[in-house]
PDB file of C-alpha atoms in Angstrom:
ATOM      1  CA  UNK I1035     189.911  38.175 -55.102  1.00  0.00           C
ATOM      2  CA  UNK I1036     189.277  34.580 -54.137  1.00  0.00           C
ATOM      3  CA  UNK I1037     190.836  32.535 -51.333  1.00  0.00           C
ATOM      4  CA  UNK I1038     192.984  30.896 -54.015  1.00  0.00           C
ATOM      5  CA  UNK I1039     194.611  34.241 -54.878  1.00  0.00           C
ATOM      6  CA  UNK I1040     192.872  34.538 -58.256  1.00  0.00           C
ATOM      7  CA  UNK I1041     190.901  37.616 -59.316  1.00  0.00           C
ATOM      8  CA  UNK I1042     187.602  36.940 -61.019  1.00  0.00           C
ATOM      9  CA  UNK I1043     185.331  39.432 -62.788  1.00  0.00           C
ATOM     10  CA  UNK I1044     182.297  39.249 -65.074  1.00  0.00           C
ATOM     11  CA  UNK I1045     179.332  36.911 -64.916  1.00  0.00           C
ATOM     12  CA  UNK I1046     178.838  33.171 -64.886  1.00  0.00           C
ATOM     13  CA  UNK I1047     175.241  32.462 -65.941  1.00  0.00           C
ATOM     14  CA  UNK I1048     173.653  29.045 -65.378  1.00  0.00           C
ATOM     15  CA  UNK I1049     170.134  28.206 -66.516  1.00  0.00           C
ATOM     16  CA  UNK I1050     168.448  25.099 -65.082  1.00  0.00           C
ATOM     17  CA  UNK I1051     165.480  23.356 -66.683  1.00  0.00           C
ATOM     18  CA  UNK I1052     164.749  21.387 -63.497  1.00  0.00           C
ATOM     19  CA  UNK I1053     166.314  19.726 -60.497  1.00  0.00           C
ATOM     20  CA  UNK I1054     169.515  18.028 -61.695  1.00  0.00           C
ATOM     21  CA  UNK I1055     168.625  14.834 -59.804  1.00  0.00           C
ATOM     22  CA  UNK I1056     165.725  14.324 -62.260  1.00  0.00           C
ATOM     23  CA  UNK I1057     166.292  12.633 -65.640  1.00  0.00           C
ATOM     24  CA  UNK I1058     165.968  15.057 -68.503  1.00  0.00           C
ATOM     25  CA  UNK I1059     167.047  18.105 -66.501  1.00  0.00           C
ATOM     26  CA  UNK I1060     169.724  20.363 -68.009  1.00  0.00           C
ATOM     27  CA  UNK I1061     172.057  22.958 -66.559  1.00  0.00           C
ATOM     28  CA  UNK I1062     173.668  25.210 -69.187  1.00  0.00           C
ATOM     29  CA  UNK I1063     176.403  27.640 -68.189  1.00  0.00           C
ATOM     30  CA  UNK I1064     177.690  30.586 -70.244  1.00  0.00           C
ATOM     31  CA  UNK I1065     180.086  33.458 -69.499  1.00  0.00           C
ATOM     32  CA  UNK I1066     179.495  37.196 -69.852  1.00  0.00           C
ATOM     33  CA  UNK I1067     182.773  39.126 -70.050  1.00  0.00           C
ATOM     34  CA  UNK I1068     184.207  36.686 -67.507  1.00  0.00           C
ATOM     35  CA  UNK I1069     187.904  36.657 -66.559  1.00  0.00           C
ATOM     36  CA  UNK I1070     190.098  34.683 -64.188  1.00  0.00           C
ATOM     37  CA  UNK I1071     193.074  36.954 -63.571  1.00  0.00           C
ATOM     38  CA  UNK I1072     193.778  38.211 -67.104  1.00  0.00           C
ATOM     39  CA  UNK I1073     192.413  35.116 -68.907  1.00  0.00           C
ATOM     40  CA  UNK I1074     189.078  35.550 -70.670  1.00  0.00           C
ATOM     41  CA  UNK I1075     186.706  32.549 -70.375  1.00  0.00           C
ATOM     42  CA  UNK I1076     184.177  31.902 -73.187  1.00  0.00           C
ATOM     43  CA  UNK I1077     181.941  29.101 -74.405  1.00  0.00           C
ATOM     44  CA  UNK I1078     179.088  26.998 -73.043  1.00  0.00           C
ATOM     45  CA  UNK I1079     179.145  24.142 -70.542  1.00  0.00           C
ATOM     46  CA  UNK I1080     176.068  21.882 -70.656  1.00  0.00           C
ATOM     47  CA  UNK I1081     175.200  19.083 -68.229  1.00  0.00           C
ATOM     48  CA  UNK I1082     172.190  16.826 -68.910  1.00  0.00           C
ATOM     49  CA  UNK I1083     170.851  14.123 -66.605  1.00  0.00           C
ATOM     50  CA  UNK I1084     170.395  11.108 -68.895  1.00  0.00           C
ATOM     51  CA  UNK I1085     169.743   8.628 -66.117  1.00  0.00           C
ATOM     52  CA  UNK I1086     167.513   5.573 -66.508  1.00  0.00           C
ATOM     53  CA  UNK I1087     166.064   3.439 -63.734  1.00  0.00           C
ATOM     54  CA  UNK I1088     169.137   1.157 -64.030  1.00  0.00           C
ATOM     55  CA  UNK I1089     171.894   3.724 -64.439  1.00  0.00           C
ATOM     56  CA  UNK I1090     172.759   7.137 -62.976  1.00  0.00           C
ATOM     57  CA  UNK I1091     174.147   8.935 -66.058  1.00  0.00           C
ATOM     58  CA  UNK I1092     175.101  12.483 -67.001  1.00  0.00           C
ATOM     59  CA  UNK I1093     176.280  13.886 -70.321  1.00  0.00           C
ATOM     60  CA  UNK I1094     178.563  16.897 -70.207  1.00  0.00           C
ATOM     61  CA  UNK I1095     179.476  19.085 -73.168  1.00  0.00           C
ATOM     62  CA  UNK I1096     181.861  21.958 -73.647  1.00  0.00           C
ATOM     63  CA  UNK I1097     180.790  23.926 -76.713  1.00  0.00           C
ATOM     64  CA  UNK I1098     183.291  26.384 -78.162  1.00  0.00           C
ATOM     65  CA  UNK I1099     185.215  26.612 -74.883  1.00  0.00           C
ATOM     66  CA  UNK I1100     187.940  29.231 -75.128  1.00  0.00           C
ATOM     67  CA  UNK I1101     190.580  30.650 -72.782  1.00  0.00           C
ATOM     68  CA  UNK I1102     192.364  33.746 -74.163  1.00  0.00           C
ATOM     69  CA  UNK I1103     195.379  35.532 -72.688  1.00  0.00           C
ATOM     70  CA  UNK I1104     195.962  39.264 -73.044  1.00  0.00           C
ATOM     71  CA  UNK I1105     198.677  38.634 -75.674  1.00  0.00           C
ATOM     72  CA  UNK I1106     196.181  36.802 -77.924  1.00  0.00           C
ATOM     73  CA  UNK I1107     197.366  33.240 -77.138  1.00  0.00           C
ATOM     74  CA  UNK I1108     194.385  30.908 -76.688  1.00  0.00           C
ATOM     75  CA  UNK I1109     193.103  27.402 -76.172  1.00  0.00           C
ATOM     76  CA  UNK I1110     189.833  26.514 -77.913  1.00  0.00           C
ATOM     77  CA  UNK I1111     188.015  23.172 -77.524  1.00  0.00           C
ATOM     78  CA  UNK I1112     184.846  21.099 -77.762  1.00  0.00           C
ATOM     79  CA  UNK I1113     184.223  18.006 -75.698  1.00  0.00           C
ATOM     80  CA  UNK I1114     181.449  15.502 -74.990  1.00  0.00           C
ATOM     81  CA  UNK I1115     181.565  13.045 -72.070  1.00  0.00           C
ATOM     82  CA  UNK I1116     179.145  10.546 -70.634  1.00  0.00           C
ATOM     83  CA  UNK I1117     179.589   9.770 -66.962  1.00  0.00           C
ATOM     84  CA  UNK I1118     177.781   6.659 -65.664  1.00  0.00           C
ATOM     85  CA  UNK I1119     177.770   5.219 -62.172  1.00  0.00           C
ATOM     86  CA  UNK I1120     179.049   1.646 -62.395  1.00  0.00           C
ATOM     87  CA  UNK I1121     179.427   0.779 -58.686  1.00  0.00           C
ATOM     88  CA  UNK I1122     177.716   1.807 -55.472  1.00  0.00           C
ATOM     89  CA  UNK I1123     174.199   2.439 -56.737  1.00  0.00           C
ATOM     90  CA  UNK I1124     172.701   0.103 -54.124  1.00  0.00           C
ATOM     91  CA  UNK I1125     174.146   2.230 -51.280  1.00  0.00           C
ATOM     92  CA  UNK I1126     173.063   5.793 -52.180  1.00  0.00           C
ATOM     93  CA  UNK I1127     173.868   7.203 -48.740  1.00  0.00           C
ATOM     94  CA  UNK I1128     177.440   5.832 -48.863  1.00  0.00           C
ATOM     95  CA  UNK I1129     179.459   7.440 -51.669  1.00  0.00           C
ATOM     96  CA  UNK I1130     182.714   5.751 -50.600  1.00  0.00           C
ATOM     97  CA  UNK I1131     181.885   2.667 -52.694  1.00  0.00           C
ATOM     98  CA  UNK I1132     180.872   4.656 -55.800  1.00  0.00           C
ATOM     99  CA  UNK I1133     182.735   4.330 -59.118  1.00  0.00           C
ATOM    100  CA  UNK I1134     182.033   6.031 -62.434  1.00  0.00           C
ATOM    101  CA  UNK I1135     182.753   5.210 -66.052  1.00  0.00           C
ATOM    102  CA  UNK I1136     183.758   8.175 -68.238  1.00  0.00           C
ATOM    103  CA  UNK I1137     183.688   7.963 -72.037  1.00  0.00           C
ATOM    104  CA  UNK I1138     183.931  10.732 -74.575  1.00  0.00           C
ATOM    105  CA  UNK I1139     185.701  12.665 -77.273  1.00  0.00           C
ATOM    106  CA  UNK I1140     187.300  16.060 -77.508  1.00  0.00           C
ATOM    107  CA  UNK I1141     189.229  18.259 -79.916  1.00  0.00           C
ATOM    108  CA  UNK I1142     190.772  21.664 -79.917  1.00  0.00           C
ATOM    109  CA  UNK I1143     193.294  24.217 -81.059  1.00  0.00           C
ATOM    110  CA  UNK I1144     196.122  25.849 -79.097  1.00  0.00           C
ATOM    111  CA  UNK I1145     197.784  29.032 -80.334  1.00  0.00           C
ATOM    112  CA  UNK I1146     200.905  30.436 -78.756  1.00  0.00           C
ATOM    113  CA  UNK I1147     202.449  33.330 -80.672  1.00  0.00           C
ATOM    114  CA  UNK I1148     202.744  32.298 -84.317  1.00  0.00           C
ATOM    115  CA  UNK I1149     202.506  28.547 -83.523  1.00  0.00           C
ATOM    116  CA  UNK I1150     199.216  26.695 -83.719  1.00  0.00           C
ATOM    117  CA  UNK I1151     198.572  23.062 -82.767  1.00  0.00           C
ATOM    118  CA  UNK I1152     195.458  20.908 -83.003  1.00  0.00           C
ATOM    119  CA  UNK I1153     194.582  17.933 -80.821  1.00  0.00           C
ATOM    120  CA  UNK I1154     192.013  15.201 -80.470  1.00  0.00           C
ATOM    121  CA  UNK I1155     191.265  12.729 -77.681  1.00  0.00           C
ATOM    122  CA  UNK I1156     188.951   9.732 -77.467  1.00  0.00           C
ATOM    123  CA  UNK I1157     188.447   6.729 -75.186  1.00  0.00           C
ATOM    124  CA  UNK I1158     189.829   3.361 -76.132  1.00  0.00           C
ATOM    125  CA  UNK I1159     188.542   1.902 -72.874  1.00  0.00           C
ATOM    126  CA  UNK I1160     186.235   3.692 -70.441  1.00  0.00           C
ATOM    127  CA  UNK I1161     188.049   5.669 -67.753  1.00  0.00           C
ATOM    128  CA  UNK I1162     187.152   4.594 -64.211  1.00  0.00           C
ATOM    129  CA  UNK I1163     187.045   7.149 -61.407  1.00  0.00           C
ATOM    130  CA  UNK I1164     186.352   5.942 -57.876  1.00  0.00           C
ATOM    131  CA  UNK I1165     184.892   8.324 -55.306  1.00  0.00           C
ATOM    132  CA  UNK I1166     187.491   7.330 -52.714  1.00  0.00           C
ATOM    133  CA  UNK I1167     190.495   8.003 -55.004  1.00  0.00           C
ATOM    134  CA  UNK I1168     191.795  11.308 -56.356  1.00  0.00           C
ATOM    135  CA  UNK I1169     193.046   9.678 -59.560  1.00  0.00           C
ATOM    136  CA  UNK I1170     191.495   7.912 -62.534  1.00  0.00           C
ATOM    137  CA  UNK I1171     192.377   4.303 -61.762  1.00  0.00           C
ATOM    138  CA  UNK I1172     191.675   2.429 -64.969  1.00  0.00           C
ATOM    139  CA  UNK I1173     191.021   2.950 -68.677  1.00  0.00           C
ATOM    140  CA  UNK I1174     192.803   4.084 -71.839  1.00  0.00           C
ATOM    141  CA  UNK I1175     192.664   7.396 -73.696  1.00  0.00           C
ATOM    142  CA  UNK I1176     193.981   8.042 -77.219  1.00  0.00           C
ATOM    143  CA  UNK I1177     195.608  11.453 -77.754  1.00  0.00           C
ATOM    144  CA  UNK I1178     196.800  12.905 -81.059  1.00  0.00           C
ATOM    145  CA  UNK I1179     198.453  16.267 -81.851  1.00  0.00           C
ATOM    146  CA  UNK I1180     198.730  17.851 -85.338  1.00  0.00           C
ATOM    147  CA  UNK I1181     197.896  14.581 -87.144  1.00  0.00           C
ATOM    148  CA  UNK I1182     201.119  13.164 -85.640  1.00  0.00           C
ATOM    149  CA  UNK I1183     201.504   9.772 -84.039  1.00  0.00           C
ATOM    150  CA  UNK I1184     198.762   8.720 -81.693  1.00  0.00           C
ATOM    151  CA  UNK I1185     199.640   8.373 -78.014  1.00  0.00           C
ATOM    152  CA  UNK I1186     197.835   5.975 -75.708  1.00  0.00           C
ATOM    153  CA  UNK I1187     197.473   7.010 -72.073  1.00  0.00           C
ATOM    154  CA  UNK I1188     196.877   3.918 -69.888  1.00  0.00           C
ATOM    155  CA  UNK I1189     195.686   4.694 -66.353  1.00  0.00           C
ATOM    156  CA  UNK I1190     196.396   1.191 -65.040  1.00  0.00           C
ATOM    157  CA  UNK I1191     194.544  -1.757 -63.617  1.00  0.00           C
ATOM    158  CA  UNK I1192     192.359  -0.138 -60.963  1.00  0.00           C
ATOM    159  CA  UNK I1193     194.891   0.647 -58.218  1.00  0.00           C
ATOM    160  CA  UNK I1194     194.539   4.064 -56.573  1.00  0.00           C
ATOM    161  CA  UNK I1195     197.838   5.756 -57.486  1.00  0.00           C
ATOM    162  CA  UNK I1196     199.085   8.761 -59.468  1.00  0.00           C
ATOM    163  CA  UNK I1197     200.854   6.648 -62.092  1.00  0.00           C
ATOM    164  CA  UNK I1198     199.958   6.162 -65.746  1.00  0.00           C
ATOM    165  CA  UNK I1199     201.774   4.955 -68.852  1.00  0.00           C
ATOM    166  CA  UNK I1200     201.991   6.879 -72.124  1.00  0.00           C
ATOM    167  CA  UNK I1201     202.840   4.897 -75.263  1.00  0.00           C
ATOM    168  CA  UNK I1202     203.817   6.544 -78.573  1.00  0.00           C
ATOM    169  CA  UNK I1203     205.188   4.574 -81.545  1.00  0.00           C
ATOM    170  CA  UNK I1204     205.613   1.504 -79.367  1.00  0.00           C
ATOM    171  CA  UNK I1205     207.699   3.298 -76.734  1.00  0.00           C
ATOM    172  CA  UNK I1206     206.160   3.445 -73.248  1.00  0.00           C
ATOM    173  CA  UNK I1207     207.100   5.591 -70.273  1.00  0.00           C
ATOM    174  CA  UNK I1208     205.519   5.905 -66.834  1.00  0.00           C
ATOM    175  CA  UNK I1209     204.271   9.331 -65.911  1.00  0.00           C
ATOM    176  CA  UNK I1210     203.147  10.912 -62.635  1.00  0.00           C
ATOM    177  CA  UNK I1211     199.686  12.495 -62.639  1.00  0.00           C
ATOM    178  CA  UNK I1212     199.212  15.833 -60.934  1.00  0.00           C
TER     179      UNK I1212
END
């Protein structure tokens, strides 16, 4: 039982090829009969340091990620993201001025009872996440469900707030991020 009130059991196994601060190093995590409460966790999470002398960059992948409830309902997904430091690299001991660009794609399937839905997501503009802000502050993400209309999630112009705009079929509404 964790401090958050969740019960965990099973194994989380991470294999490192080197120190993650070094370019080329990989950390690959898998799950052996792992559960959070009654939800089974499966798949592989891979992080690779793809930094160059001019850019601190990591690629993250979720391969066949799956969360399954006792009743058989599940979420299954694959995702690739590249996270690159775009501000603050000249002050490595001061993370407050750091900002990161996030680009990537993802897709998955959700099954609840006899209903199944598919989804895809991809960047239209890189997402910007500042170290000193809880929220993504800028960028646009395209989201599509069951080959339906595409929605565009716009995180704004760089202000640190929990607001974003979702636009579907030309209709926009402001949403509050949690």
